[in-house]
Coordinates of C-alpha atoms and ligand atoms in Angstrom, one line a residue:
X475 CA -92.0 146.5 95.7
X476 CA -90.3 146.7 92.5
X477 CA -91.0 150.2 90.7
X478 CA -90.2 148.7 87.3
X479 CA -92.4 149.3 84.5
X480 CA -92.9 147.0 81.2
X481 CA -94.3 149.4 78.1
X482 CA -95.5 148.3 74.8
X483 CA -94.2 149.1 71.4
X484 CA -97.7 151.0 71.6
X485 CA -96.8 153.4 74.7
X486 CA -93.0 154.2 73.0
X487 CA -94.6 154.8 69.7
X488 CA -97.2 157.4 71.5
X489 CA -94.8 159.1 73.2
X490 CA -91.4 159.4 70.6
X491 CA -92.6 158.0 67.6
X492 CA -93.3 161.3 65.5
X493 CA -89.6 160.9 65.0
X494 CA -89.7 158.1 63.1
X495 CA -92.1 159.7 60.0
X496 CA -90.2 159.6 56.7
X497 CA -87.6 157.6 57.9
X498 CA -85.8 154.5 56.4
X499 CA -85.8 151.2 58.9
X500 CA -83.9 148.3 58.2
X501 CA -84.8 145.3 60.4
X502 CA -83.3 142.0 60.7
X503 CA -85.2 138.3 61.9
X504 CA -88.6 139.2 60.6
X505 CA -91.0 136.7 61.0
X506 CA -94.4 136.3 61.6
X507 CA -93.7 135.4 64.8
X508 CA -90.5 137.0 65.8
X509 CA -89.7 140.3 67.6
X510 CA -88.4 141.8 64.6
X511 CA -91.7 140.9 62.5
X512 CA -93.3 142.6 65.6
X513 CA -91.2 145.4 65.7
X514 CA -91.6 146.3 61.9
X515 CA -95.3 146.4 61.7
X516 CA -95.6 148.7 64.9
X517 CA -93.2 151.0 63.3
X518 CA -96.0 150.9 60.3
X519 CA -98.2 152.6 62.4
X520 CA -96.2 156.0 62.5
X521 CA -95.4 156.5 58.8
X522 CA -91.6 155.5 58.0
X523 CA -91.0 155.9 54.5
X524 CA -89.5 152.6 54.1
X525 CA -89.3 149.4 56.0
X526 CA -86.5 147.0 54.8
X527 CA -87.1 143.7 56.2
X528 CA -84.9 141.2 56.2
X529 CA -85.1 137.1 56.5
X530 CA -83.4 134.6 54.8
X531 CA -86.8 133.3 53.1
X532 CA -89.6 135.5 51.4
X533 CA -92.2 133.3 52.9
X534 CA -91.5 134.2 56.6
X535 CA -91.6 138.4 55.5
X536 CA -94.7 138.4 53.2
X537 CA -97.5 137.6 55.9
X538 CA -95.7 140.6 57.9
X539 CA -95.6 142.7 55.1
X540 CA -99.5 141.7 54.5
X541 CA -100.2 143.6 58.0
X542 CA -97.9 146.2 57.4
X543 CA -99.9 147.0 54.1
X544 CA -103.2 146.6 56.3
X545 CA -101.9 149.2 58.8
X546 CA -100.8 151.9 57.0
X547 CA -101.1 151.1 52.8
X548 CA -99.0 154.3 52.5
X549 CA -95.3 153.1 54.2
X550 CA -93.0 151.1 51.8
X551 CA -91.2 147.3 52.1
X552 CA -88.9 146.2 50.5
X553 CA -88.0 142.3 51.5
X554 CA -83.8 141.8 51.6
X555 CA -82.6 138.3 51.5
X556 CA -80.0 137.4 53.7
X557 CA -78.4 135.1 55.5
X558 CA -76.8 135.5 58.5
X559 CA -74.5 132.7 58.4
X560 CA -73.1 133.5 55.5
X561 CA -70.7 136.1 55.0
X562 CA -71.0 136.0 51.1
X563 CA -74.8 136.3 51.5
X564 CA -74.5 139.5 53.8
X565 CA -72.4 141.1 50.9
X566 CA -75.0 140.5 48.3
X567 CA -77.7 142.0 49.8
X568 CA -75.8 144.8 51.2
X569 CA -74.8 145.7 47.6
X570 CA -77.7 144.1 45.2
X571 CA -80.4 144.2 47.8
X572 CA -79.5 148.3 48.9
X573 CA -78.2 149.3 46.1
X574 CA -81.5 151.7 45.2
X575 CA -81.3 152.9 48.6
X576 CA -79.3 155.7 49.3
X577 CA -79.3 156.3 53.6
X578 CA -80.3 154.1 56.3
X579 CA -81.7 155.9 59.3
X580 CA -82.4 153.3 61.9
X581 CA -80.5 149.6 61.2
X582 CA -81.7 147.4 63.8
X583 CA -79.9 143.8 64.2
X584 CA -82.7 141.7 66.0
X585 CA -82.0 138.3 64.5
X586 CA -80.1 135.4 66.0
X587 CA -80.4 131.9 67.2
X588 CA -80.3 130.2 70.8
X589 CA -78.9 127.4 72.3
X590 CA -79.0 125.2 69.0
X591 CA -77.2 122.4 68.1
X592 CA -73.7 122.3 67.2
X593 CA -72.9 123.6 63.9
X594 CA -71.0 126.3 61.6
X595 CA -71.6 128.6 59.2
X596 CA -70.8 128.6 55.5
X597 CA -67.3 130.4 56.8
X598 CA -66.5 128.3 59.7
X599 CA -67.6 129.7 62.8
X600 CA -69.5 127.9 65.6
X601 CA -73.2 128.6 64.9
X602 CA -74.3 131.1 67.4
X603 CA -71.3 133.3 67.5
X604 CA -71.5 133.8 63.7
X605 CA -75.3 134.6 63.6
X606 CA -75.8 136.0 66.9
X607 CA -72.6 138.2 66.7
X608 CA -69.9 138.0 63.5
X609 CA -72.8 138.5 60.8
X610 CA -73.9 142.2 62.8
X611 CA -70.5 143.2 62.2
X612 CA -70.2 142.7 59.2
X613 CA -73.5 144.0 58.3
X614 CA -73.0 147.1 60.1
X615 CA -69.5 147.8 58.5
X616 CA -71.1 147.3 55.6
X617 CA -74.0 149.8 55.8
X618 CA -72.2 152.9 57.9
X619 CA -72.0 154.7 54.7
X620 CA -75.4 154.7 54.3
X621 CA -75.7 155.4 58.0
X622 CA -73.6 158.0 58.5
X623 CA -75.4 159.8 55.4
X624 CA -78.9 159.8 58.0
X625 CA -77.3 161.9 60.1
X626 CA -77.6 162.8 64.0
X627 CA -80.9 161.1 64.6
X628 CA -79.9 157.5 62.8
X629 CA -79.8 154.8 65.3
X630 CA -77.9 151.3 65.3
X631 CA -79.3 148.6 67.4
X632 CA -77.9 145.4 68.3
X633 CA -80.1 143.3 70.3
X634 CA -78.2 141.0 72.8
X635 CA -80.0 139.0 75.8
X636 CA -79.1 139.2 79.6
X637 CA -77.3 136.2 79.3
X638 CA -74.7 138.3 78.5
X639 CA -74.2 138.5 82.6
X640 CA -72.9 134.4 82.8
X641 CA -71.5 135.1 79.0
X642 CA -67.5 134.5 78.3
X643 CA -65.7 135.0 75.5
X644 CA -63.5 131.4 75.4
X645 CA -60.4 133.1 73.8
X646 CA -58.7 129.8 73.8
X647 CA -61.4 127.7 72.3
X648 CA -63.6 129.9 70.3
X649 CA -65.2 127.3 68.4
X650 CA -65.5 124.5 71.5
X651 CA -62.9 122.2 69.8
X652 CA -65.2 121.3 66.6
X653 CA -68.0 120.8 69.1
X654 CA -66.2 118.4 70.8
X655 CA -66.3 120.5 73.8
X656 CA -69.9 122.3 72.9
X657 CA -72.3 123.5 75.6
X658 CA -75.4 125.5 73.8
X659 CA -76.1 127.9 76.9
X660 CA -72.5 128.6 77.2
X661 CA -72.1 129.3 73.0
X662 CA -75.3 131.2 73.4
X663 CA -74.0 133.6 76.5
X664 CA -70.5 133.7 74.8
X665 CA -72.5 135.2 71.5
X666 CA -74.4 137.9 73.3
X667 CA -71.0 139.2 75.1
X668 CA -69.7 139.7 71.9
X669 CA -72.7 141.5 70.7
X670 CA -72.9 143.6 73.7
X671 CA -69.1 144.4 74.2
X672 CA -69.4 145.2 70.2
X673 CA -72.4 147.4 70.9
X674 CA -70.5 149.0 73.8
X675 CA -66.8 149.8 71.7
X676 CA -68.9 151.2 68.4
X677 CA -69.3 154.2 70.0
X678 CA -65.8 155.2 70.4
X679 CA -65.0 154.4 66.7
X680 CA -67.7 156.2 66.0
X681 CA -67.0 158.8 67.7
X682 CA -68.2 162.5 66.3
X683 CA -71.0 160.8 63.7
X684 CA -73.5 161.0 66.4
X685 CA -75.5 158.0 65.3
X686 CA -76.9 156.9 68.7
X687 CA -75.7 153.0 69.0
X688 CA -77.2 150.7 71.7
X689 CA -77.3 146.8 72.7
X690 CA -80.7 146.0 73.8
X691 CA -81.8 143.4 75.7
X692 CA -86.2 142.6 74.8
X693 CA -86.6 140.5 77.9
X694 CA -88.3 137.1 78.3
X695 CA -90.0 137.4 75.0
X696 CA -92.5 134.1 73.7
X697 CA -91.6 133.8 70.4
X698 CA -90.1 131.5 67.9
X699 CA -87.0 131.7 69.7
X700 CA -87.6 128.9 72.1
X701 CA -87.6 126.1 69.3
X702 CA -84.8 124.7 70.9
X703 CA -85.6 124.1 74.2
X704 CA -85.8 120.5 75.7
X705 CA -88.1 119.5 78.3
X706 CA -85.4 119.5 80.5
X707 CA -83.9 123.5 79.9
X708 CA -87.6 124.2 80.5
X709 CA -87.8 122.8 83.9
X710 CA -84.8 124.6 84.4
X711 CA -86.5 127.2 83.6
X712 CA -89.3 127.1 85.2
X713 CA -87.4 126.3 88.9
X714 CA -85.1 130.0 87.5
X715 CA -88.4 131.9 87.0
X716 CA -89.9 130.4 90.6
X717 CA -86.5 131.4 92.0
X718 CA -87.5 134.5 90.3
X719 CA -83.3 135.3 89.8
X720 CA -80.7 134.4 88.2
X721 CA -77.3 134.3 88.7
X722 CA -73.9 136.0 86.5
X723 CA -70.5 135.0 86.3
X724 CA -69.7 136.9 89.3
X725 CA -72.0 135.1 91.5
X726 CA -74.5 137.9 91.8
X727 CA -77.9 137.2 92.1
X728 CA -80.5 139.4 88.8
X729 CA -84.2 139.5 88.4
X730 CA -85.3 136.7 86.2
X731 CA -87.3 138.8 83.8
X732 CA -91.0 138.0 83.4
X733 CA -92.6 137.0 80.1
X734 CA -93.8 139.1 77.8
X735 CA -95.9 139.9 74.5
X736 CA -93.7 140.6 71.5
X737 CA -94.9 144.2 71.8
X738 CA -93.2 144.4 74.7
X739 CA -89.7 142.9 73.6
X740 CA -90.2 145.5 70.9
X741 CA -90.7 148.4 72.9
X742 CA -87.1 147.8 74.1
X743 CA -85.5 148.3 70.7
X744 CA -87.9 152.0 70.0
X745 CA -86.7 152.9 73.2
X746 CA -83.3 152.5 72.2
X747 CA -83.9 153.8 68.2
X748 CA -85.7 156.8 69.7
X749 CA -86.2 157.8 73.1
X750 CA -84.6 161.3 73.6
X751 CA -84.6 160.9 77.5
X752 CA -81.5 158.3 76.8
X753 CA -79.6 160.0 73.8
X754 CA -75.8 159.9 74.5
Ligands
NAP1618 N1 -87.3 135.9 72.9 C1 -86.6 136.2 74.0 O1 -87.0 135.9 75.1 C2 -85.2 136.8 73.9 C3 -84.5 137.1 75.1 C4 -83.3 137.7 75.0 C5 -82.7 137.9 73.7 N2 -83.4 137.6 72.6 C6 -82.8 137.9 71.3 O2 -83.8 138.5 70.5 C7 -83.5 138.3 69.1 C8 -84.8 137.9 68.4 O3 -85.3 136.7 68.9 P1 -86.8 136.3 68.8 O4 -87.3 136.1 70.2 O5 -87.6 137.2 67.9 O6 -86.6 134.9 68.1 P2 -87.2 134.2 66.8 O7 -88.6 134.3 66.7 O8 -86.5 132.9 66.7 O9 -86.6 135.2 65.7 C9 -85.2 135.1 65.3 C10 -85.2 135.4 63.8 O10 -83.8 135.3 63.4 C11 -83.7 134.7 62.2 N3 -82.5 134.0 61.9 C12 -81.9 133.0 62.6 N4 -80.8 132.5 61.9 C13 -80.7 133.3 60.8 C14 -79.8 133.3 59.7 N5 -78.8 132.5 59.6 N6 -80.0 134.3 58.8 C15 -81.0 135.1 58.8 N7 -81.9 135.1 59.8 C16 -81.8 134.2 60.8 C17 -84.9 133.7 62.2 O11 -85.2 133.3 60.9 P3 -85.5 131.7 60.5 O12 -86.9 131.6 60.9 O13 -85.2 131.7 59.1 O14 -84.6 130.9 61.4 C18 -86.0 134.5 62.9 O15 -86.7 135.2 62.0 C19 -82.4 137.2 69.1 O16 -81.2 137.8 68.7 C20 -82.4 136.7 70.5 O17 -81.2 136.2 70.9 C21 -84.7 137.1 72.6

């Protein structure tokens, strides 16, 4: 019997979230329907000073923001436009957007896209590697400064997926020859092994700061994330989650994780902004 145990944002917040009063969020992907929109309006509900949400649209962070408000009327938003696949809009709002705020305790990267359609970004890169992987870089370079100011208790999360088990880098083809040679799962996978492996190095850069840097993976979350799939990738799977494993690159049979509420999937990123139990 498996002795594994799936909390809610609810059961985290209980436990570890009086650490989280006063503090300044920033959270990227919010949406009405997305973990991230999730994530932020549970946080509302243990008094952060600020919650900086970020989308690429106004319209997908104001209905969040509404039940933020309705929550707790006393923690403060601050919408920050940006978009991820575009280096020259990450710049803008790190400078405009932040520029009347002074330290950043928790910056949590949720957004990212799976298994589109071939495309690039306004720099060049193949779709998912820039959004999923090359745009948290860059925003996190960015923002140590404000960061590093938080001090020990700031947090930087980078959420990945598990598909970071069959996920490659293609060093020789990082874009799939112009799309010639394109294979969504395989972009997607080869997006969240350079989140993760990026999640894993940070720390030795970072070495000494004590900001507390993790990749997280939310689990089989429904959300807006499966916009993508075909009938067909949804047969597959279907057969995966009767299977009930999956299989990495080595061969090696994992659990298929089993869906879950957005609370959930958000439970995994407090865990990793805030649960002492797992510090260092
Ligand atoms: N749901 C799952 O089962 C699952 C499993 C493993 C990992 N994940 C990871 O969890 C993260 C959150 O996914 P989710 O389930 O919450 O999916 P979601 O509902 O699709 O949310 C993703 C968010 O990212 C935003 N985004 C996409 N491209 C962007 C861009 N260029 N610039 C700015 N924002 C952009 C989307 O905004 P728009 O609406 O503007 O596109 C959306 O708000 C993703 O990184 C995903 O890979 C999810």
């Amino acid at each position: 019997m498996s002795n594994k145990q799936i909390l809610r944002s609810e059961d985290v917040l209980q436990k570890y979230g009086e650490s989280l009063v006063g503090k300044t969020v920033l959270i990227t992907g919010v949406s009405n329907e997305s973990i991230a929109g999730e994530l932020a309006i549970q946080l509302a509900s243990v008094s952060p000073k600020l919650l900086i949400l970020s989308a690429r649209a106004e319209s997908k962070v104001t209905p969040v923001i509404n039940q933020i408000k309705q929550k707790n009327a006393n923690v403060g938003t601050l919408f920050l436009n940006m978009d991820l696949s575009d280096f020259s809009s990450i710049r803008k709002a790190a400078q405009d957007g932040l520029a009347g705020v002074s330290k950043i305790d928790h910056l949590i990267c949720v957004a990212g896209v799976m298994i589109c359609p071939y495309g690039k970004t306004v720099d060049g890169f193949e779709t998912q590697l820039g959004v999923n992987y090359l745009s948290n870089f860059l925003l996190i370079k960015l923002l140590l400064p404000k960061i590093e100011v938080a001090g020990p208790s700031a947090s930087i999360i980078v959420v990945s997926s598990s598909s970071v088990r069959s996920g490659k880098i293609h060093f020789d083809d990082i874009g799939f020859s112009e799309g010639k040679t394109y294979d969504s799962y395989a972009a997607y996978g080869q997006s969240n092994a350079a989140r993760t492996m990026f999640a894993k190095k940070l720390p030795e850069k970072l070495k000494g700061k004590g900001i507390r840097i993790f990749s997280i993976d939310p689990g089989a979350v429904q959300s807006g994330l499966q916009r993508h799939f075909t009938e067909d990738f949804q047969a597959q799977v279907g057969e995966m989650m009767k299977a009930g494993y999956l299989i990495d690159m080595d061969g090696k049979k994992f659990d298929f994780p089993p869906w879950t509420s957005r609370s959930e999937g958000a439970a995994n990123i407090i865990t990793g902004m805030i649960d002492p139990t797992i510090a260092g």
